[in-house]
C-alpha cells in the first residue's frame, strides 16, 4: 500500500527513536524525569510532521487522515485487548505503536492507518491529536465517522469528548453524563463554526475552548478540554500553540524618553547595530534624546532614527560644540542625506551635496556620513582662502577632490558584489552532504557527493550518493 | 565525533527548537541539550551511512564555489535533481559538503 512512499519519514522516525533511546539513560543520570524525554520526543515529532519535509509521513493514498492517537500508559494494556468496538487495525502503519505500548513510556502513539474504514470507534481514555498538534481527550467511547465529501469529522461523539474538572486519570471509562448533556449544545454550535484561530492555552485551572486548525482533512471543530490534564498533555498543548511573537509591534516611541540629553559619543558604532533592532532596544534610544523633544510624528521619527546613527558617528568624529538649534537644523538636513548616507566612504558625493547646503551654514557639513573631518575642514579652509586668494589654490583643492571622485566610481563597483553575497547564499533549497570528490576541468565541475539531506521548498529528500555536473 | 553538518536540516532544526523550548521552561539544562545534539549527530550520520541506499544525479550551472576549512559551498542555478522515480527542478540551490574521507575531527558545518 505504501510501497512507493518516501524513505524519508521512516528514516527520520528511526533517527528520532535512536536519539531518544540513547538519551534515556543520560536523562536518568542527570536526574531528569522520563516524561521530559517523552515531551522532547513529542515536540520533535510534531515539528517534523508539521513541516512540509515529511508531508507524506502519515499520508495514505485514499484517506489522508492525520489522526494521531496518544494513549496514556495505563491504557496501553486496555488497548492490547482489542474489543469488538475497536476497529483500528493493528497491522498497518503502526510502526511505533507496539514499541511504545511495550515500553514503560507514558505515552503511546500511533496513527490511523490509511486504509481504515470508517466509522472508527475509539475507546475511552484516549487522547486524540490532530496533525496540527491539538489534543482532544476522549473520556467516553468515541465514534469517528467520515462525513460526505471525504472530510474527517468527529460527529456526535464530540458531545462526549468533554471532561470535568476532576482528575481524569481516575476516570477511564465512565463520565458524568449530566455534565456532558449540559455541555453538548454549545459543542454542537462550535462544531459547525468555521475554523477559529488558535490561541487559547490550556490553563491548569480553567477549561478553555481550543480551536483546532484541522482535523484530518476535515472541517474544524472546537471543544472544551478539561481543566486537569496529564502534565504531558498540558505541556504539549503549550508547546504546540503558536508562540506569541515577542515585540512584533511596530516601532513606537512610547516610553522612550526624549528629554534633551548630551549625546553620548562613545558607543556610536554599537549604537548603529542596536538601531537595527529598534523594538528591543528602545531603552537605549534615550542616549539620543536631545533633538526629539516635541517630535511626535512617527514617520518623521522613523526617518530621523534612520539617520541618527550617522549623525552620532559624525558627531563622534568631530568635537560636539553645537547648539541645539544648529543640531536641529542639521538633523532636518540629515533627512535629505539619507540616501547618501547609505553609501559609505563616498567623500565626493557628499561633498557635492554639502556644497549645495553650505549656504545654510557650516555645521551641517559635519553631519555628513563618514567624511574625514580633517579633509572637510581642509576643504572648507581651502574654499575660504580661495575667496581671498588666487584661484589656483582653489583649483588645486578641487583637483585634490577630483581624483577621489574618479576613484570612487571605479571602486564602487567592488562594493556591489559585497552586498550580493549574503543574499546569494540565502536560499530555501539546501543540500547538506559530504563530498567524495570535487573535480574541475576548466569551467566544468563534477561533484561526487554522498550521505546527503536535501530540502527543496521545505520538502526533504535523502541520498546515499549524488553525482552532478555544472558549468561555471 | 560526527559532523554537526546535519543540524541545519528539518530534523536537526526541529530538534534544536524543541530543546530550546525545554531549556526555556527549565526542564533540561543547556548541557543536556548539547548532549542530545551530539547524540543526534551520531544518529543521523549513522542512519545516512547505513539506512539510505539511493542515488541522485543532478545537473545545473554553477554560480559560486567556495572552499574553506575543507568545506565546499556551492550555489547552483537552474538545477535538475534526478532520481529514478523523481525529478525535481530548482532555480537555486546551495550545497554544503564536508569532507567525506575524514569524518573525524571536523565538527563544523
PDB file of C-alpha atoms in Angstrom, chain A residues 138-372:
ATOM      1  CA  UNK A 138     -11.706  11.338  24.994  1.00  0.00           C
ATOM      2  CA  UNK A 139     -13.426  10.196  28.068  1.00  0.00           C
ATOM      3  CA  UNK A 140     -16.082   8.051  26.569  1.00  0.00           C
ATOM      4  CA  UNK A 141     -16.064   5.823  23.604  1.00  0.00           C
ATOM      5  CA  UNK A 142     -15.857   7.968  20.521  1.00  0.00           C
ATOM      6  CA  UNK A 143     -17.094   7.203  17.113  1.00  0.00           C
ATOM      7  CA  UNK A 144     -15.122   8.780  14.346  1.00  0.00           C
ATOM      8  CA  UNK A 145     -17.172   8.956  11.254  1.00  0.00           C
ATOM      9  CA  UNK A 146     -16.459  10.060   7.787  1.00  0.00           C
ATOM     10  CA  UNK A 147     -18.644  12.812   6.559  1.00  0.00           C
ATOM     11  CA  UNK A 148     -19.658  13.047   2.929  1.00  0.00           C
ATOM     12  CA  UNK A 149     -17.004  14.689   0.864  1.00  0.00           C
ATOM     13  CA  UNK A 150     -14.229  12.716   2.473  1.00  0.00           C
ATOM     14  CA  UNK A 151     -13.973  15.036   5.374  1.00  0.00           C
ATOM     15  CA  UNK A 152     -12.878  13.565   8.538  1.00  0.00           C
ATOM     16  CA  UNK A 153     -15.312  14.619  11.151  1.00  0.00           C
ATOM     17  CA  UNK A 154     -15.932  13.835  14.705  1.00  0.00           C
ATOM     18  CA  UNK A 155     -19.646  13.581  14.657  1.00  0.00           C
ATOM     19  CA  UNK A 156     -21.908  13.247  17.596  1.00  0.00           C
ATOM     20  CA  UNK A 157     -19.265  11.720  19.769  1.00  0.00           C
ATOM     21  CA  UNK A 158     -17.926  15.205  20.038  1.00  0.00           C
ATOM     22  CA  UNK A 159     -20.532  15.638  22.654  1.00  0.00           C
ATOM     23  CA  UNK A 160     -18.733  13.081  24.656  1.00  0.00           C
ATOM     24  CA  UNK A 161     -15.349  14.497  24.215  1.00  0.00           C
ATOM     25  CA  UNK A 162     -15.622  16.619  27.242  1.00  0.00           C
ATOM     26  CA  UNK A 163     -14.498  16.185  30.702  1.00  0.00           C
ATOM     27  CA  UNK A 164     -14.997  17.560  34.060  1.00  0.00           C
ATOM     28  CA  UNK A 165     -12.629  19.188  36.361  1.00  0.00           C
ATOM     29  CA  UNK A 166     -11.992  16.090  38.381  1.00  0.00           C
ATOM     30  CA  UNK A 167      -8.741  14.350  37.735  1.00  0.00           C
ATOM     31  CA  UNK A 168      -9.029  12.493  34.542  1.00  0.00           C
ATOM     32  CA  UNK A 169      -6.629   9.806  35.479  1.00  0.00           C
ATOM     33  CA  UNK A 170      -9.107   8.318  37.761  1.00  0.00           C
ATOM     34  CA  UNK A 171     -11.769   8.102  35.177  1.00  0.00           C
ATOM     35  CA  UNK A 172     -11.016   5.839  32.407  1.00  0.00           C
ATOM     36  CA  UNK A 173     -14.306   4.539  31.324  1.00  0.00           C
ATOM     37  CA  UNK A 174     -17.100   6.448  32.922  1.00  0.00           C
ATOM     38  CA  UNK A 175     -18.114  10.019  32.736  1.00  0.00           C
ATOM     39  CA  UNK A 176     -20.709  12.179  34.213  1.00  0.00           C
ATOM     40  CA  UNK A 177     -23.443  12.047  31.705  1.00  0.00           C
ATOM     41  CA  UNK A 178     -25.210  15.014  33.158  1.00  0.00           C
ATOM     42  CA  UNK A 179     -22.214  17.161  32.592  1.00  0.00           C
ATOM     43  CA  UNK A 180     -21.993  16.026  29.051  1.00  0.00           C
ATOM     44  CA  UNK A 181     -25.510  16.813  28.260  1.00  0.00           C
ATOM     45  CA  UNK A 182     -25.322  20.282  29.539  1.00  0.00           C
ATOM     46  CA  UNK A 183     -22.267  20.966  27.565  1.00  0.00           C
ATOM     47  CA  UNK A 184     -23.431  19.251  24.450  1.00  0.00           C
ATOM     48  CA  UNK A 185     -25.427  22.054  22.883  1.00  0.00           C
ATOM     49  CA  UNK A 186     -22.647  24.579  22.830  1.00  0.00           C
ATOM     50  CA  UNK A 187     -20.349  21.975  21.471  1.00  0.00           C
ATOM     51  CA  UNK A 188     -22.606  21.397  18.574  1.00  0.00           C
ATOM     52  CA  UNK A 189     -22.569  25.062  17.858  1.00  0.00           C
ATOM     53  CA  UNK A 190     -18.868  25.154  17.953  1.00  0.00           C
ATOM     54  CA  UNK A 191     -18.759  22.160  15.789  1.00  0.00           C
ATOM     55  CA  UNK A 192     -20.353  23.989  12.948  1.00  0.00           C
ATOM     56  CA  UNK A 193     -18.356  27.108  13.212  1.00  0.00           C
ATOM     57  CA  UNK A 194     -15.695  27.996  10.759  1.00  0.00           C
ATOM     58  CA  UNK A 195     -12.174  27.473  11.831  1.00  0.00           C
ATOM     59  CA  UNK A 196     -11.084  29.805  14.514  1.00  0.00           C
ATOM     60  CA  UNK A 197      -7.561  30.913  15.015  1.00  0.00           C
ATOM     61  CA  UNK A 198      -5.570  29.059  17.587  1.00  0.00           C
ATOM     62  CA  UNK A 199      -4.702  30.936  20.604  1.00  0.00           C
ATOM     63  CA  UNK A 200      -6.072  29.863  23.925  1.00  0.00           C
ATOM     64  CA  UNK A 201      -3.738  27.973  26.119  1.00  0.00           C
ATOM     65  CA  UNK A 202      -4.985  25.154  28.208  1.00  0.00           C
ATOM     66  CA  UNK A 203      -4.834  26.561  31.642  1.00  0.00           C
ATOM     67  CA  UNK A 204      -4.419  24.293  34.536  1.00  0.00           C
ATOM     68  CA  UNK A 205      -7.471  25.527  36.292  1.00  0.00           C
ATOM     69  CA  UNK A 206      -9.954  26.732  33.736  1.00  0.00           C
ATOM     70  CA  UNK A 207     -11.395  24.941  30.802  1.00  0.00           C
ATOM     71  CA  UNK A 208     -10.870  26.936  27.702  1.00  0.00           C
ATOM     72  CA  UNK A 209     -12.170  26.436  24.228  1.00  0.00           C
ATOM     73  CA  UNK A 210      -9.499  25.186  21.986  1.00  0.00           C
ATOM     74  CA  UNK A 211      -9.854  25.934  18.361  1.00  0.00           C
ATOM     75  CA  UNK A 212      -8.321  23.453  16.081  1.00  0.00           C
ATOM     76  CA  UNK A 213      -6.989  24.126  12.694  1.00  0.00           C
ATOM     77  CA  UNK A 214      -7.594  20.908  11.051  1.00  0.00           C
ATOM     78  CA  UNK A 215      -8.984  17.597  11.858  1.00  0.00           C
ATOM     79  CA  UNK A 216      -7.578  15.246   9.303  1.00  0.00           C
ATOM     80  CA  UNK A 217      -8.632  16.937   6.181  1.00  0.00           C
ATOM     81  CA  UNK A 218     -11.877  17.864   7.636  1.00  0.00           C
ATOM     82  CA  UNK A 219     -13.506  20.898   8.973  1.00  0.00           C
ATOM     83  CA  UNK A 220     -12.518  22.455  12.133  1.00  0.00           C
ATOM     84  CA  UNK A 221     -14.148  21.871  15.396  1.00  0.00           C
ATOM     85  CA  UNK A 222     -13.504  23.143  18.776  1.00  0.00           C
ATOM     86  CA  UNK A 223     -14.244  21.648  22.052  1.00  0.00           C
ATOM     87  CA  UNK A 224     -13.651  22.253  25.640  1.00  0.00           C
ATOM     88  CA  UNK A 225     -10.963  20.372  27.353  1.00  0.00           C
ATOM     89  CA  UNK A 226     -10.767  19.537  30.969  1.00  0.00           C
ATOM     90  CA  UNK A 227      -9.096  21.668  33.475  1.00  0.00           C
ATOM     91  CA  UNK A 228      -6.951  18.910  34.780  1.00  0.00           C
ATOM     92  CA  UNK A 229      -4.859  17.176  32.237  1.00  0.00           C
ATOM     93  CA  UNK A 230      -1.869  14.979  32.495  1.00  0.00           C
ATOM     94  CA  UNK A 231       1.063  17.274  32.656  1.00  0.00           C
ATOM     95  CA  UNK A 232       2.452  15.936  29.441  1.00  0.00           C
ATOM     96  CA  UNK A 233      -0.649  16.856  27.572  1.00  0.00           C
ATOM     97  CA  UNK A 234      -0.576  20.312  29.021  1.00  0.00           C
ATOM     98  CA  UNK A 235       2.950  20.796  28.054  1.00  0.00           C
ATOM     99  CA  UNK A 236       2.270  19.532  24.607  1.00  0.00           C
ATOM    100  CA  UNK A 237      -0.529  21.951  24.156  1.00  0.00           C
ATOM    101  CA  UNK A 238       1.582  24.741  25.386  1.00  0.00           C
ATOM    102  CA  UNK A 239       4.272  23.868  23.003  1.00  0.00           C
ATOM    103  CA  UNK A 240       2.077  23.330  20.039  1.00  0.00           C
ATOM    104  CA  UNK A 241       0.242  26.571  20.243  1.00  0.00           C
ATOM    105  CA  UNK A 242       1.759  29.230  18.139  1.00  0.00           C
ATOM    106  CA  UNK A 243       4.214  31.154  20.173  1.00  0.00           C
ATOM    107  CA  UNK A 244       3.346  34.724  20.761  1.00  0.00           C
ATOM    108  CA  UNK A 245       5.572  36.882  18.772  1.00  0.00           C
ATOM    109  CA  UNK A 246       7.567  38.921  21.187  1.00  0.00           C
ATOM    110  CA  UNK A 247       7.786  42.571  20.258  1.00  0.00           C
ATOM    111  CA  UNK A 248       6.357  42.320  16.810  1.00  0.00           C
ATOM    112  CA  UNK A 249       4.581  45.549  17.349  1.00  0.00           C
ATOM    113  CA  UNK A 250       5.636  48.295  15.063  1.00  0.00           C
ATOM    114  CA  UNK A 251       8.215  50.587  16.362  1.00  0.00           C
ATOM    115  CA  UNK A 252       6.686  53.139  18.662  1.00  0.00           C
ATOM    116  CA  UNK A 253       8.146  55.840  20.703  1.00  0.00           C
ATOM    117  CA  UNK A 254       6.135  55.200  23.749  1.00  0.00           C
ATOM    118  CA  UNK A 255       8.147  55.047  26.839  1.00  0.00           C
ATOM    119  CA  UNK A 256      11.160  56.485  25.187  1.00  0.00           C
ATOM    120  CA  UNK A 257      12.472  59.496  26.954  1.00  0.00           C
ATOM    121  CA  UNK A 258      13.482  62.137  24.547  1.00  0.00           C
ATOM    122  CA  UNK A 259      14.326  64.775  27.025  1.00  0.00           C
ATOM    123  CA  UNK A 260      17.334  66.764  25.970  1.00  0.00           C
ATOM    124  CA  UNK A 261      20.427  64.942  26.989  1.00  0.00           C
ATOM    125  CA  UNK A 262      24.003  65.253  25.979  1.00  0.00           C
ATOM    126  CA  UNK A 263      24.804  62.942  23.183  1.00  0.00           C
ATOM    127  CA  UNK A 264      26.905  60.012  24.194  1.00  0.00           C
ATOM    128  CA  UNK A 265      29.682  59.803  21.689  1.00  0.00           C
ATOM    129  CA  UNK A 266      31.477  56.662  22.708  1.00  0.00           C
ATOM    130  CA  UNK A 267      29.214  53.803  21.762  1.00  0.00           C
ATOM    131  CA  UNK A 268      28.405  55.115  18.343  1.00  0.00           C
ATOM    132  CA  UNK A 269      29.363  52.038  16.411  1.00  0.00           C
ATOM    133  CA  UNK A 270      27.484  49.800  18.759  1.00  0.00           C
ATOM    134  CA  UNK A 271      24.534  52.076  18.527  1.00  0.00           C
ATOM    135  CA  UNK A 272      24.312  51.548  14.799  1.00  0.00           C
ATOM    136  CA  UNK A 273      23.895  47.882  15.368  1.00  0.00           C
ATOM    137  CA  UNK A 274      21.350  48.493  18.025  1.00  0.00           C
ATOM    138  CA  UNK A 275      19.206  50.566  15.802  1.00  0.00           C
ATOM    139  CA  UNK A 276      18.636  47.627  13.586  1.00  0.00           C
ATOM    140  CA  UNK A 277      16.658  46.083  16.412  1.00  0.00           C
ATOM    141  CA  UNK A 278      14.754  49.148  17.343  1.00  0.00           C
ATOM    142  CA  UNK A 279      11.916  47.411  19.048  1.00  0.00           C
ATOM    143  CA  UNK A 280      14.037  45.611  21.536  1.00  0.00           C
ATOM    144  CA  UNK A 281      16.467  48.328  22.266  1.00  0.00           C
ATOM    145  CA  UNK A 282      14.155  51.240  22.735  1.00  0.00           C
ATOM    146  CA  UNK A 283      15.607  51.854  26.142  1.00  0.00           C
ATOM    147  CA  UNK A 284      18.942  52.715  24.703  1.00  0.00           C
ATOM    148  CA  UNK A 285      17.451  55.324  22.498  1.00  0.00           C
ATOM    149  CA  UNK A 286      17.491  57.620  25.437  1.00  0.00           C
ATOM    150  CA  UNK A 287      21.066  58.267  24.633  1.00  0.00           C
ATOM    151  CA  UNK A 288      19.969  60.191  21.616  1.00  0.00           C
ATOM    152  CA  UNK A 289      17.406  62.175  23.442  1.00  0.00           C
ATOM    153  CA  UNK A 290      18.295  65.690  22.628  1.00  0.00           C
ATOM    154  CA  UNK A 291      16.810  66.564  19.340  1.00  0.00           C
ATOM    155  CA  UNK A 292      13.482  64.871  19.553  1.00  0.00           C
ATOM    156  CA  UNK A 293      11.694  66.848  22.128  1.00  0.00           C
ATOM    157  CA  UNK A 294       8.406  67.731  20.659  1.00  0.00           C
ATOM    158  CA  UNK A 295       8.625  65.459  17.691  1.00  0.00           C
ATOM    159  CA  UNK A 296       5.805  63.050  17.930  1.00  0.00           C
ATOM    160  CA  UNK A 297       5.225  62.073  14.374  1.00  0.00           C
ATOM    161  CA  UNK A 298       6.254  58.562  13.852  1.00  0.00           C
ATOM    162  CA  UNK A 299       7.179  58.943  10.261  1.00  0.00           C
ATOM    163  CA  UNK A 300       9.481  61.761  10.933  1.00  0.00           C
ATOM    164  CA  UNK A 301      10.905  59.988  13.874  1.00  0.00           C
ATOM    165  CA  UNK A 302      11.466  56.851  11.926  1.00  0.00           C
ATOM    166  CA  UNK A 303      13.302  58.760   9.279  1.00  0.00           C
ATOM    167  CA  UNK A 304      15.335  60.531  11.822  1.00  0.00           C
ATOM    168  CA  UNK A 305      16.020  57.370  13.661  1.00  0.00           C
ATOM    169  CA  UNK A 306      17.445  56.027  10.490  1.00  0.00           C
ATOM    170  CA  UNK A 307      19.758  58.938  10.192  1.00  0.00           C
ATOM    171  CA  UNK A 308      20.690  59.178  13.789  1.00  0.00           C
ATOM    172  CA  UNK A 309      23.444  56.614  13.740  1.00  0.00           C
ATOM    173  CA  UNK A 310      25.152  58.522  11.031  1.00  0.00           C
ATOM    174  CA  UNK A 311      24.627  61.650  12.966  1.00  0.00           C
ATOM    175  CA  UNK A 312      26.144  60.260  16.091  1.00  0.00           C
ATOM    176  CA  UNK A 313      29.045  58.782  14.249  1.00  0.00           C
ATOM    177  CA  UNK A 314      29.843  62.077  12.697  1.00  0.00           C
ATOM    178  CA  UNK A 315      29.463  63.951  15.880  1.00  0.00           C
ATOM    179  CA  UNK A 316      31.800  61.461  17.385  1.00  0.00           C
ATOM    180  CA  UNK A 317      34.369  62.326  14.814  1.00  0.00           C
ATOM    181  CA  UNK A 318      34.053  65.989  15.460  1.00  0.00           C
ATOM    182  CA  UNK A 319      34.025  67.867  18.644  1.00  0.00           C
ATOM    183  CA  UNK A 320      30.465  68.460  19.535  1.00  0.00           C
ATOM    184  CA  UNK A 321      30.119  72.050  20.463  1.00  0.00           C
ATOM    185  CA  UNK A 322      26.963  72.882  18.593  1.00  0.00           C
ATOM    186  CA  UNK A 323      23.897  74.452  19.958  1.00  0.00           C
ATOM    187  CA  UNK A 324      20.685  72.563  19.926  1.00  0.00           C
ATOM    188  CA  UNK A 325      19.299  74.791  17.248  1.00  0.00           C
ATOM    189  CA  UNK A 326      22.086  74.147  14.853  1.00  0.00           C
ATOM    190  CA  UNK A 327      21.924  70.458  15.524  1.00  0.00           C
ATOM    191  CA  UNK A 328      18.205  70.501  14.930  1.00  0.00           C
ATOM    192  CA  UNK A 329      18.717  72.236  11.640  1.00  0.00           C
ATOM    193  CA  UNK A 330      21.400  69.765  10.793  1.00  0.00           C
ATOM    194  CA  UNK A 331      19.123  66.893  11.516  1.00  0.00           C
ATOM    195  CA  UNK A 332      16.497  68.381   9.305  1.00  0.00           C
ATOM    196  CA  UNK A 333      19.071  68.363   6.591  1.00  0.00           C
ATOM    197  CA  UNK A 334      20.213  64.920   7.589  1.00  0.00           C
ATOM    198  CA  UNK A 335      16.893  63.539   6.493  1.00  0.00           C
ATOM    199  CA  UNK A 336      17.690  64.503   2.964  1.00  0.00           C
ATOM    200  CA  UNK A 337      21.060  62.851   3.205  1.00  0.00           C
ATOM    201  CA  UNK A 338      19.514  59.512   3.926  1.00  0.00           C
ATOM    202  CA  UNK A 339      20.287  58.037   0.557  1.00  0.00           C
ATOM    203  CA  UNK A 340      23.764  59.378   0.523  1.00  0.00           C
ATOM    204  CA  UNK A 341      24.483  58.164   3.977  1.00  0.00           C
ATOM    205  CA  UNK A 342      23.679  54.658   2.948  1.00  0.00           C
ATOM    206  CA  UNK A 343      26.629  54.789   0.652  1.00  0.00           C
ATOM    207  CA  UNK A 344      29.660  54.934   2.789  1.00  0.00           C
ATOM    208  CA  UNK A 345      33.011  56.445   2.114  1.00  0.00           C
ATOM    209  CA  UNK A 346      31.966  58.498  -0.844  1.00  0.00           C
ATOM    210  CA  UNK A 347      33.500  61.787   0.028  1.00  0.00           C
ATOM    211  CA  UNK A 348      32.996  63.204  -3.391  1.00  0.00           C
ATOM    212  CA  UNK A 349      29.269  62.679  -3.470  1.00  0.00           C
ATOM    213  CA  UNK A 350      28.815  64.014  -0.012  1.00  0.00           C
ATOM    214  CA  UNK A 351      30.941  66.995  -0.810  1.00  0.00           C
ATOM    215  CA  UNK A 352      28.776  67.846  -3.740  1.00  0.00           C
ATOM    216  CA  UNK A 353      25.697  67.796  -1.620  1.00  0.00           C
ATOM    217  CA  UNK A 354      27.372  69.726   1.111  1.00  0.00           C
ATOM    218  CA  UNK A 355      28.205  72.432  -1.381  1.00  0.00           C
ATOM    219  CA  UNK A 356      24.528  72.793  -2.091  1.00  0.00           C
ATOM    220  CA  UNK A 357      23.735  73.115   1.541  1.00  0.00           C
ATOM    221  CA  UNK A 358      26.637  75.216   2.568  1.00  0.00           C
ATOM    222  CA  UNK A 359      24.547  78.297   2.278  1.00  0.00           C
ATOM    223  CA  UNK A 360      22.554  77.139   5.246  1.00  0.00           C
ATOM    224  CA  UNK A 361      25.576  77.044   7.451  1.00  0.00           C
ATOM    225  CA  UNK A 362      28.779  75.266   8.082  1.00  0.00           C
ATOM    226  CA  UNK A 363      27.883  72.877  10.879  1.00  0.00           C
ATOM    227  CA  UNK A 364      25.761  70.505   8.874  1.00  0.00           C
ATOM    228  CA  UNK A 365      28.805  69.533   6.901  1.00  0.00           C
ATOM    229  CA  UNK A 366      29.949  67.755   9.956  1.00  0.00           C
ATOM    230  CA  UNK A 367      26.964  65.512   9.886  1.00  0.00           C
ATOM    231  CA  UNK A 368      27.672  64.007   6.516  1.00  0.00           C
ATOM    232  CA  UNK A 369      28.401  60.369   6.775  1.00  0.00           C
ATOM    233  CA  UNK A 370      31.909  59.077   7.117  1.00  0.00           C
ATOM    234  CA  UNK A 371      33.550  62.218   5.920  1.00  0.00           C
ATOM    235  CA  UNK A 372      37.014  62.713   7.101  1.00  0.00           C
TER     236      UNK A 372
END
